[in-house]
């Protein structure tokens, strides 16, 4: 891939933005499920959620989804996992919150379709992992600095 078409590819650019935004975790507080603030019972919209939705939309619109490229056992177990997670909503003490977490889980599972549609070479995959690790280390350093 030449540097000229690196930035012309919207999918790849959104993917890099997604990889960069995941460790940073920029979020918008939407509402609290119970009285008082408890982070595990609050609903947030993360920037990475929005970027991943855009990425999925572009992949579907450009017809880059290649389910045949994925192994059938992988798709089966991923589907089974998502199904079991969906069924568990019925047994939850907070079904509304469980539904939102289920949607986030399904969104994360969609990365199985996103990564093969965007990353075509081993080198690109290594760069993506390297960027994510670098941002994670930077974010950890910021956290250590803030709380020390």
PDB file of N, CA and C in Angstrom, residues 79-147:
ATOM      1  N   UNK A  79     -21.862 -17.289  17.186  1.00  0.00           N
ATOM      2  CA  UNK A  79     -23.326 -17.204  17.198  1.00  0.00           C
ATOM      3  C   UNK A  79     -23.923 -17.823  18.449  1.00  0.00           C
ATOM      4  N   UNK A  80     -23.393 -18.956  18.862  1.00  0.00           N
ATOM      5  CA  UNK A  80     -23.870 -19.621  20.085  1.00  0.00           C
ATOM      6  C   UNK A  80     -23.614 -18.748  21.311  1.00  0.00           C
ATOM      7  N   UNK A  81     -22.445 -18.144  21.364  1.00  0.00           N
ATOM      8  CA  UNK A  81     -22.100 -17.252  22.478  1.00  0.00           C
ATOM      9  C   UNK A  81     -23.052 -16.056  22.533  1.00  0.00           C
ATOM     10  N   UNK A  82     -23.298 -15.443  21.389  1.00  0.00           N
ATOM     11  CA  UNK A  82     -24.209 -14.294  21.333  1.00  0.00           C
ATOM     12  C   UNK A  82     -25.627 -14.728  21.715  1.00  0.00           C
ATOM     13  N   UNK A  83     -26.047 -15.889  21.251  1.00  0.00           N
ATOM     14  CA  UNK A  83     -27.372 -16.400  21.593  1.00  0.00           C
ATOM     15  C   UNK A  83     -27.513 -16.604  23.103  1.00  0.00           C
ATOM     16  N   UNK A  84     -26.525 -17.260  23.724  1.00  0.00           N
ATOM     17  CA  UNK A  84     -26.567 -17.492  25.176  1.00  0.00           C
ATOM     18  C   UNK A  84     -26.558 -16.170  25.949  1.00  0.00           C
ATOM     19  N   UNK A  85     -25.783 -15.217  25.477  1.00  0.00           N
ATOM     20  CA  UNK A  85     -25.759 -13.902  26.127  1.00  0.00           C
ATOM     21  C   UNK A  85     -27.123 -13.239  26.009  1.00  0.00           C
ATOM     22  N   UNK A  86     -27.783 -13.401  24.858  1.00  0.00           N
ATOM     23  CA  UNK A  86     -29.122 -12.841  24.665  1.00  0.00           C
ATOM     24  C   UNK A  86     -30.147 -13.494  25.574  1.00  0.00           C
ATOM     25  N   UNK A  87     -30.057 -14.805  25.734  1.00  0.00           N
ATOM     26  CA  UNK A  87     -30.988 -15.526  26.608  1.00  0.00           C
ATOM     27  C   UNK A  87     -30.800 -15.092  28.064  1.00  0.00           C
ATOM     28  N   UNK A  88     -29.572 -14.798  28.444  1.00  0.00           N
ATOM     29  CA  UNK A  88     -29.303 -14.413  29.836  1.00  0.00           C
ATOM     30  C   UNK A  88     -29.993 -13.113  30.232  1.00  0.00           C
ATOM     31  N   UNK A  89     -30.420 -12.321  29.260  1.00  0.00           N
ATOM     32  CA  UNK A  89     -31.133 -11.076  29.572  1.00  0.00           C
ATOM     33  C   UNK A  89     -32.425 -11.395  30.321  1.00  0.00           C
ATOM     34  N   UNK A  90     -33.063 -12.496  29.957  1.00  0.00           N
ATOM     35  CA  UNK A  90     -34.327 -12.883  30.604  1.00  0.00           C
ATOM     36  C   UNK A  90     -34.145 -13.182  32.086  1.00  0.00           C
ATOM     37  N   UNK A  91     -32.963 -13.582  32.493  1.00  0.00           N
ATOM     38  CA  UNK A  91     -32.712 -13.939  33.890  1.00  0.00           C
ATOM     39  C   UNK A  91     -32.062 -12.803  34.676  1.00  0.00           C
ATOM     40  N   UNK A  92     -31.924 -11.668  34.079  1.00  0.00           N
ATOM     41  CA  UNK A  92     -31.248 -10.541  34.713  1.00  0.00           C
ATOM     42  C   UNK A  92     -32.179  -9.807  35.678  1.00  0.00           C
ATOM     43  N   UNK A  93     -31.595  -9.239  36.713  1.00  0.00           N
ATOM     44  CA  UNK A  93     -32.376  -8.409  37.647  1.00  0.00           C
ATOM     45  C   UNK A  93     -32.546  -6.989  37.101  1.00  0.00           C
ATOM     46  N   UNK A  94     -31.766  -6.644  36.092  1.00  0.00           N
ATOM     47  CA  UNK A  94     -31.867  -5.334  35.445  1.00  0.00           C
ATOM     48  C   UNK A  94     -31.885  -5.553  33.939  1.00  0.00           C
ATOM     49  N   UNK A  95     -33.035  -5.960  33.367  1.00  0.00           N
ATOM     50  CA  UNK A  95     -33.074  -6.305  31.942  1.00  0.00           C
ATOM     51  C   UNK A  95     -32.703  -5.159  30.997  1.00  0.00           C
ATOM     52  N   UNK A  96     -33.074  -3.935  31.324  1.00  0.00           N
ATOM     53  CA  UNK A  96     -32.746  -2.805  30.432  1.00  0.00           C
ATOM     54  C   UNK A  96     -31.231  -2.623  30.338  1.00  0.00           C
ATOM     55  N   UNK A  97     -30.564  -2.675  31.474  1.00  0.00           N
ATOM     56  CA  UNK A  97     -29.112  -2.542  31.495  1.00  0.00           C
ATOM     57  C   UNK A  97     -28.459  -3.744  30.805  1.00  0.00           C
ATOM     58  N   UNK A  98     -29.007  -4.920  31.018  1.00  0.00           N
ATOM     59  CA  UNK A  98     -28.475  -6.127  30.381  1.00  0.00           C
ATOM     60  C   UNK A  98     -28.617  -6.049  28.867  1.00  0.00           C
ATOM     61  N   UNK A  99     -29.706  -5.498  28.392  1.00  0.00           N
ATOM     62  CA  UNK A  99     -29.906  -5.352  26.952  1.00  0.00           C
ATOM     63  C   UNK A  99     -28.853  -4.425  26.351  1.00  0.00           C
ATOM     64  N   UNK A 100     -28.560  -3.329  27.034  1.00  0.00           N
ATOM     65  CA  UNK A 100     -27.538  -2.399  26.536  1.00  0.00           C
ATOM     66  C   UNK A 100     -26.157  -3.050  26.515  1.00  0.00           C
ATOM     67  N   UNK A 101     -25.853  -3.826  27.552  1.00  0.00           N
ATOM     68  CA  UNK A 101     -24.564  -4.515  27.586  1.00  0.00           C
ATOM     69  C   UNK A 101     -24.523  -5.584  26.493  1.00  0.00           C
ATOM     70  N   UNK A 102     -25.646  -6.242  26.240  1.00  0.00           N
ATOM     71  CA  UNK A 102     -25.724  -7.231  25.164  1.00  0.00           C
ATOM     72  C   UNK A 102     -25.456  -6.579  23.802  1.00  0.00           C
ATOM     73  N   UNK A 103     -26.011  -5.398  23.595  1.00  0.00           N
ATOM     74  CA  UNK A 103     -25.778  -4.683  22.332  1.00  0.00           C
ATOM     75  C   UNK A 103     -24.293  -4.362  22.178  1.00  0.00           C
ATOM     76  N   UNK A 104     -23.643  -3.950  23.265  1.00  0.00           N
ATOM     77  CA  UNK A 104     -22.202  -3.674  23.216  1.00  0.00           C
ATOM     78  C   UNK A 104     -21.413  -4.952  22.923  1.00  0.00           C
ATOM     79  N   UNK A 105     -21.855  -6.067  23.499  1.00  0.00           N
ATOM     80  CA  UNK A 105     -21.194  -7.347  23.255  1.00  0.00           C
ATOM     81  C   UNK A 105     -21.342  -7.755  21.792  1.00  0.00           C
ATOM     82  N   UNK A 106     -22.527  -7.595  21.253  1.00  0.00           N
ATOM     83  CA  UNK A 106     -22.753  -7.921  19.842  1.00  0.00           C
ATOM     84  C   UNK A 106     -21.923  -7.005  18.938  1.00  0.00           C
ATOM     85  N   UNK A 107     -21.798  -5.762  19.327  1.00  0.00           N
ATOM     86  CA  UNK A 107     -20.979  -4.819  18.569  1.00  0.00           C
ATOM     87  C   UNK A 107     -19.516  -5.251  18.602  1.00  0.00           C
ATOM     88  N   UNK A 108     -19.038  -5.680  19.763  1.00  0.00           N
ATOM     89  CA  UNK A 108     -17.653  -6.164  19.872  1.00  0.00           C
ATOM     90  C   UNK A 108     -17.461  -7.432  19.046  1.00  0.00           C
ATOM     91  N   UNK A 109     -18.463  -8.297  19.031  1.00  0.00           N
ATOM     92  CA  UNK A 109     -18.375  -9.531  18.242  1.00  0.00           C
ATOM     93  C   UNK A 109     -18.329  -9.227  16.749  1.00  0.00           C
ATOM     94  N   UNK A 110     -18.862  -8.095  16.359  1.00  0.00           N
ATOM     95  CA  UNK A 110     -18.849  -7.733  14.939  1.00  0.00           C
ATOM     96  C   UNK A 110     -17.438  -7.461  14.429  1.00  0.00           C
ATOM     97  N   UNK A 111     -16.494  -7.319  15.335  1.00  0.00           N
ATOM     98  CA  UNK A 111     -15.102  -7.135  14.916  1.00  0.00           C
ATOM     99  C   UNK A 111     -14.604  -8.332  14.103  1.00  0.00           C
ATOM    100  N   UNK A 112     -15.259  -9.488  14.287  1.00  0.00           N
ATOM    101  CA  UNK A 112     -14.913 -10.668  13.491  1.00  0.00           C
ATOM    102  C   UNK A 112     -15.139 -10.391  12.007  1.00  0.00           C
ATOM    103  N   UNK A 113     -16.103  -9.539  11.703  1.00  0.00           N
ATOM    104  CA  UNK A 113     -16.348  -9.168  10.306  1.00  0.00           C
ATOM    105  C   UNK A 113     -15.508  -7.975   9.885  1.00  0.00           C
ATOM    106  N   UNK A 114     -15.242  -7.074  10.825  1.00  0.00           N
ATOM    107  CA  UNK A 114     -14.525  -5.837  10.496  1.00  0.00           C
ATOM    108  C   UNK A 114     -13.063  -6.098  10.159  1.00  0.00           C
ATOM    109  N   UNK A 115     -12.385  -6.846  10.998  1.00  0.00           N
ATOM    110  CA  UNK A 115     -10.939  -7.021  10.823  1.00  0.00           C
ATOM    111  C   UNK A 115     -10.585  -7.646   9.466  1.00  0.00           C
ATOM    112  N   UNK A 116     -11.224  -8.752   9.044  1.00  0.00           N
ATOM    113  CA  UNK A 116     -10.857  -9.291   7.718  1.00  0.00           C
ATOM    114  C   UNK A 116     -11.214  -8.354   6.562  1.00  0.00           C
ATOM    115  N   UNK A 117     -12.233  -7.510   6.735  1.00  0.00           N
ATOM    116  CA  UNK A 117     -12.620  -6.595   5.659  1.00  0.00           C
ATOM    117  C   UNK A 117     -11.645  -5.436   5.519  1.00  0.00           C
ATOM    118  N   UNK A 118     -10.939  -5.105   6.602  1.00  0.00           N
ATOM    119  CA  UNK A 118     -10.054  -3.938   6.586  1.00  0.00           C
ATOM    120  C   UNK A 118      -8.580  -4.331   6.501  1.00  0.00           C
ATOM    121  N   UNK A 119      -8.179  -5.309   7.287  1.00  0.00           N
ATOM    122  CA  UNK A 119      -6.767  -5.691   7.334  1.00  0.00           C
ATOM    123  C   UNK A 119      -6.514  -6.798   6.324  1.00  0.00           C
ATOM    124  N   UNK A 120      -5.664  -6.511   5.370  1.00  0.00           N
ATOM    125  CA  UNK A 120      -5.421  -7.471   4.295  1.00  0.00           C
ATOM    126  C   UNK A 120      -4.038  -8.113   4.367  1.00  0.00           C
ATOM    127  N   UNK A 121      -3.138  -7.544   5.155  1.00  0.00           N
ATOM    128  CA  UNK A 121      -1.784  -8.084   5.221  1.00  0.00           C
ATOM    129  C   UNK A 121      -1.349  -8.272   6.670  1.00  0.00           C
ATOM    130  N   UNK A 122      -0.384  -9.136   6.850  1.00  0.00           N
ATOM    131  CA  UNK A 122       0.162  -9.382   8.189  1.00  0.00           C
ATOM    132  C   UNK A 122       0.837  -8.119   8.729  1.00  0.00           C
ATOM    133  N   UNK A 123       1.501  -7.378   7.864  1.00  0.00           N
ATOM    134  CA  UNK A 123       2.194  -6.143   8.276  1.00  0.00           C
ATOM    135  C   UNK A 123       1.195  -5.110   8.817  1.00  0.00           C
ATOM    136  N   UNK A 124       0.074  -4.982   8.142  1.00  0.00           N
ATOM    137  CA  UNK A 124      -0.961  -4.053   8.589  1.00  0.00           C
ATOM    138  C   UNK A 124      -1.523  -4.473   9.948  1.00  0.00           C
ATOM    139  N   UNK A 125      -1.692  -5.770  10.144  1.00  0.00           N
ATOM    140  CA  UNK A 125      -2.162  -6.297  11.427  1.00  0.00           C
ATOM    141  C   UNK A 125      -1.150  -5.983  12.528  1.00  0.00           C
ATOM    142  N   UNK A 126       0.133  -6.156  12.228  1.00  0.00           N
ATOM    143  CA  UNK A 126       1.168  -5.849  13.218  1.00  0.00           C
ATOM    144  C   UNK A 126       1.180  -4.359  13.570  1.00  0.00           C
ATOM    145  N   UNK A 127       0.987  -3.496  12.564  1.00  0.00           N
ATOM    146  CA  UNK A 127       0.920  -2.056  12.823  1.00  0.00           C
ATOM    147  C   UNK A 127      -0.281  -1.724  13.709  1.00  0.00           C
ATOM    148  N   UNK A 128      -1.423  -2.372  13.450  1.00  0.00           N
ATOM    149  CA  UNK A 128      -2.628  -2.121  14.246  1.00  0.00           C
ATOM    150  C   UNK A 128      -2.398  -2.528  15.700  1.00  0.00           C
ATOM    151  N   UNK A 129      -1.820  -3.699  15.902  1.00  0.00           N
ATOM    152  CA  UNK A 129      -1.521  -4.132  17.274  1.00  0.00           C
ATOM    153  C   UNK A 129      -0.503  -3.212  17.939  1.00  0.00           C
ATOM    154  N   UNK A 130       0.502  -2.810  17.185  1.00  0.00           N
ATOM    155  CA  UNK A 130       1.516  -1.901  17.727  1.00  0.00           C
ATOM    156  C   UNK A 130       0.928  -0.569  18.144  1.00  0.00           C
ATOM    157  N   UNK A 131       0.035  -0.028  17.315  1.00  0.00           N
ATOM    158  CA  UNK A 131      -0.609   1.238  17.660  1.00  0.00           C
ATOM    159  C   UNK A 131      -1.454   1.092  18.915  1.00  0.00           C
ATOM    160  N   UNK A 132      -2.199   0.000  18.999  1.00  0.00           N
ATOM    161  CA  UNK A 132      -3.050  -0.191  20.170  1.00  0.00           C
ATOM    162  C   UNK A 132      -2.205  -0.339  21.441  1.00  0.00           C
ATOM    163  N   UNK A 133      -1.123  -1.086  21.369  1.00  0.00           N
ATOM    164  CA  UNK A 133      -0.247  -1.253  22.527  1.00  0.00           C
ATOM    165  C   UNK A 133       0.372   0.091  22.919  1.00  0.00           C
ATOM    166  N   UNK A 134       0.816   0.869  21.944  1.00  0.00           N
ATOM    167  CA  UNK A 134       1.422   2.173  22.237  1.00  0.00           C
ATOM    168  C   UNK A 134       0.420   3.106  22.921  1.00  0.00           C
ATOM    169  N   UNK A 135      -0.824   3.122  22.431  1.00  0.00           N
ATOM    170  CA  UNK A 135      -1.837   3.980  23.047  1.00  0.00           C
ATOM    171  C   UNK A 135      -2.188   3.468  24.443  1.00  0.00           C
ATOM    172  N   UNK A 136      -2.212   2.146  24.625  1.00  0.00           N
ATOM    173  CA  UNK A 136      -2.482   1.576  25.954  1.00  0.00           C
ATOM    174  C   UNK A 136      -1.393   1.977  26.949  1.00  0.00           C
ATOM    175  N   UNK A 137      -0.146   1.896  26.532  1.00  0.00           N
ATOM    176  CA  UNK A 137       0.963   2.268  27.409  1.00  0.00           C
ATOM    177  C   UNK A 137       0.887   3.756  27.743  1.00  0.00           C
ATOM    178  N   UNK A 138       0.588   4.580  26.745  1.00  0.00           N
ATOM    179  CA  UNK A 138       0.447   6.019  26.984  1.00  0.00           C
ATOM    180  C   UNK A 138      -0.689   6.291  27.975  1.00  0.00           C
ATOM    181  N   UNK A 139      -1.843   5.645  27.768  1.00  0.00           N
ATOM    182  CA  UNK A 139      -2.991   5.854  28.656  1.00  0.00           C
ATOM    183  C   UNK A 139      -2.686   5.373  30.071  1.00  0.00           C
ATOM    184  N   UNK A 140      -1.968   4.257  30.194  1.00  0.00           N
ATOM    185  CA  UNK A 140      -1.571   3.762  31.517  1.00  0.00           C
ATOM    186  C   UNK A 140      -0.650   4.763  32.204  1.00  0.00           C
ATOM    187  N   UNK A 141       0.268   5.338  31.437  1.00  0.00           N
ATOM    188  CA  UNK A 141       1.159   6.355  32.001  1.00  0.00           C
ATOM    189  C   UNK A 141       0.397   7.578  32.483  1.00  0.00           C
ATOM    190  N   UNK A 142      -0.607   7.999  31.718  1.00  0.00           N
ATOM    191  CA  UNK A 142      -1.442   9.134  32.138  1.00  0.00           C
ATOM    192  C   UNK A 142      -2.175   8.782  33.434  1.00  0.00           C
ATOM    193  N   UNK A 143      -2.708   7.576  33.510  1.00  0.00           N
ATOM    194  CA  UNK A 143      -3.420   7.148  34.722  1.00  0.00           C
ATOM    195  C   UNK A 143      -2.513   7.092  35.938  1.00  0.00           C
ATOM    196  N   UNK A 144      -1.313   6.576  35.760  1.00  0.00           N
ATOM    197  CA  UNK A 144      -0.358   6.506  36.868  1.00  0.00           C
ATOM    198  C   UNK A 144       0.010   7.908  37.323  1.00  0.00           C
ATOM    199  N   UNK A 145       0.204   8.811  36.372  1.00  0.00           N
ATOM    200  CA  UNK A 145       0.547  10.197  36.688  1.00  0.00           C
ATOM    201  C   UNK A 145      -0.606  10.879  37.445  1.00  0.00           C
ATOM    202  N   UNK A 146      -1.849  10.644  37.015  1.00  0.00           N
ATOM    203  CA  UNK A 146      -3.003  11.290  37.634  1.00  0.00           C
ATOM    204  C   UNK A 146      -3.217  10.846  39.076  1.00  0.00           C
ATOM    205  N   UNK A 147      -2.991   9.574  39.334  1.00  0.00           N
ATOM    206  CA  UNK A 147      -3.341   9.051  40.658  1.00  0.00           C
ATOM    207  C   UNK A 147      -2.134   8.805  41.556  1.00  0.00           C
TER     208      UNK A 147
END
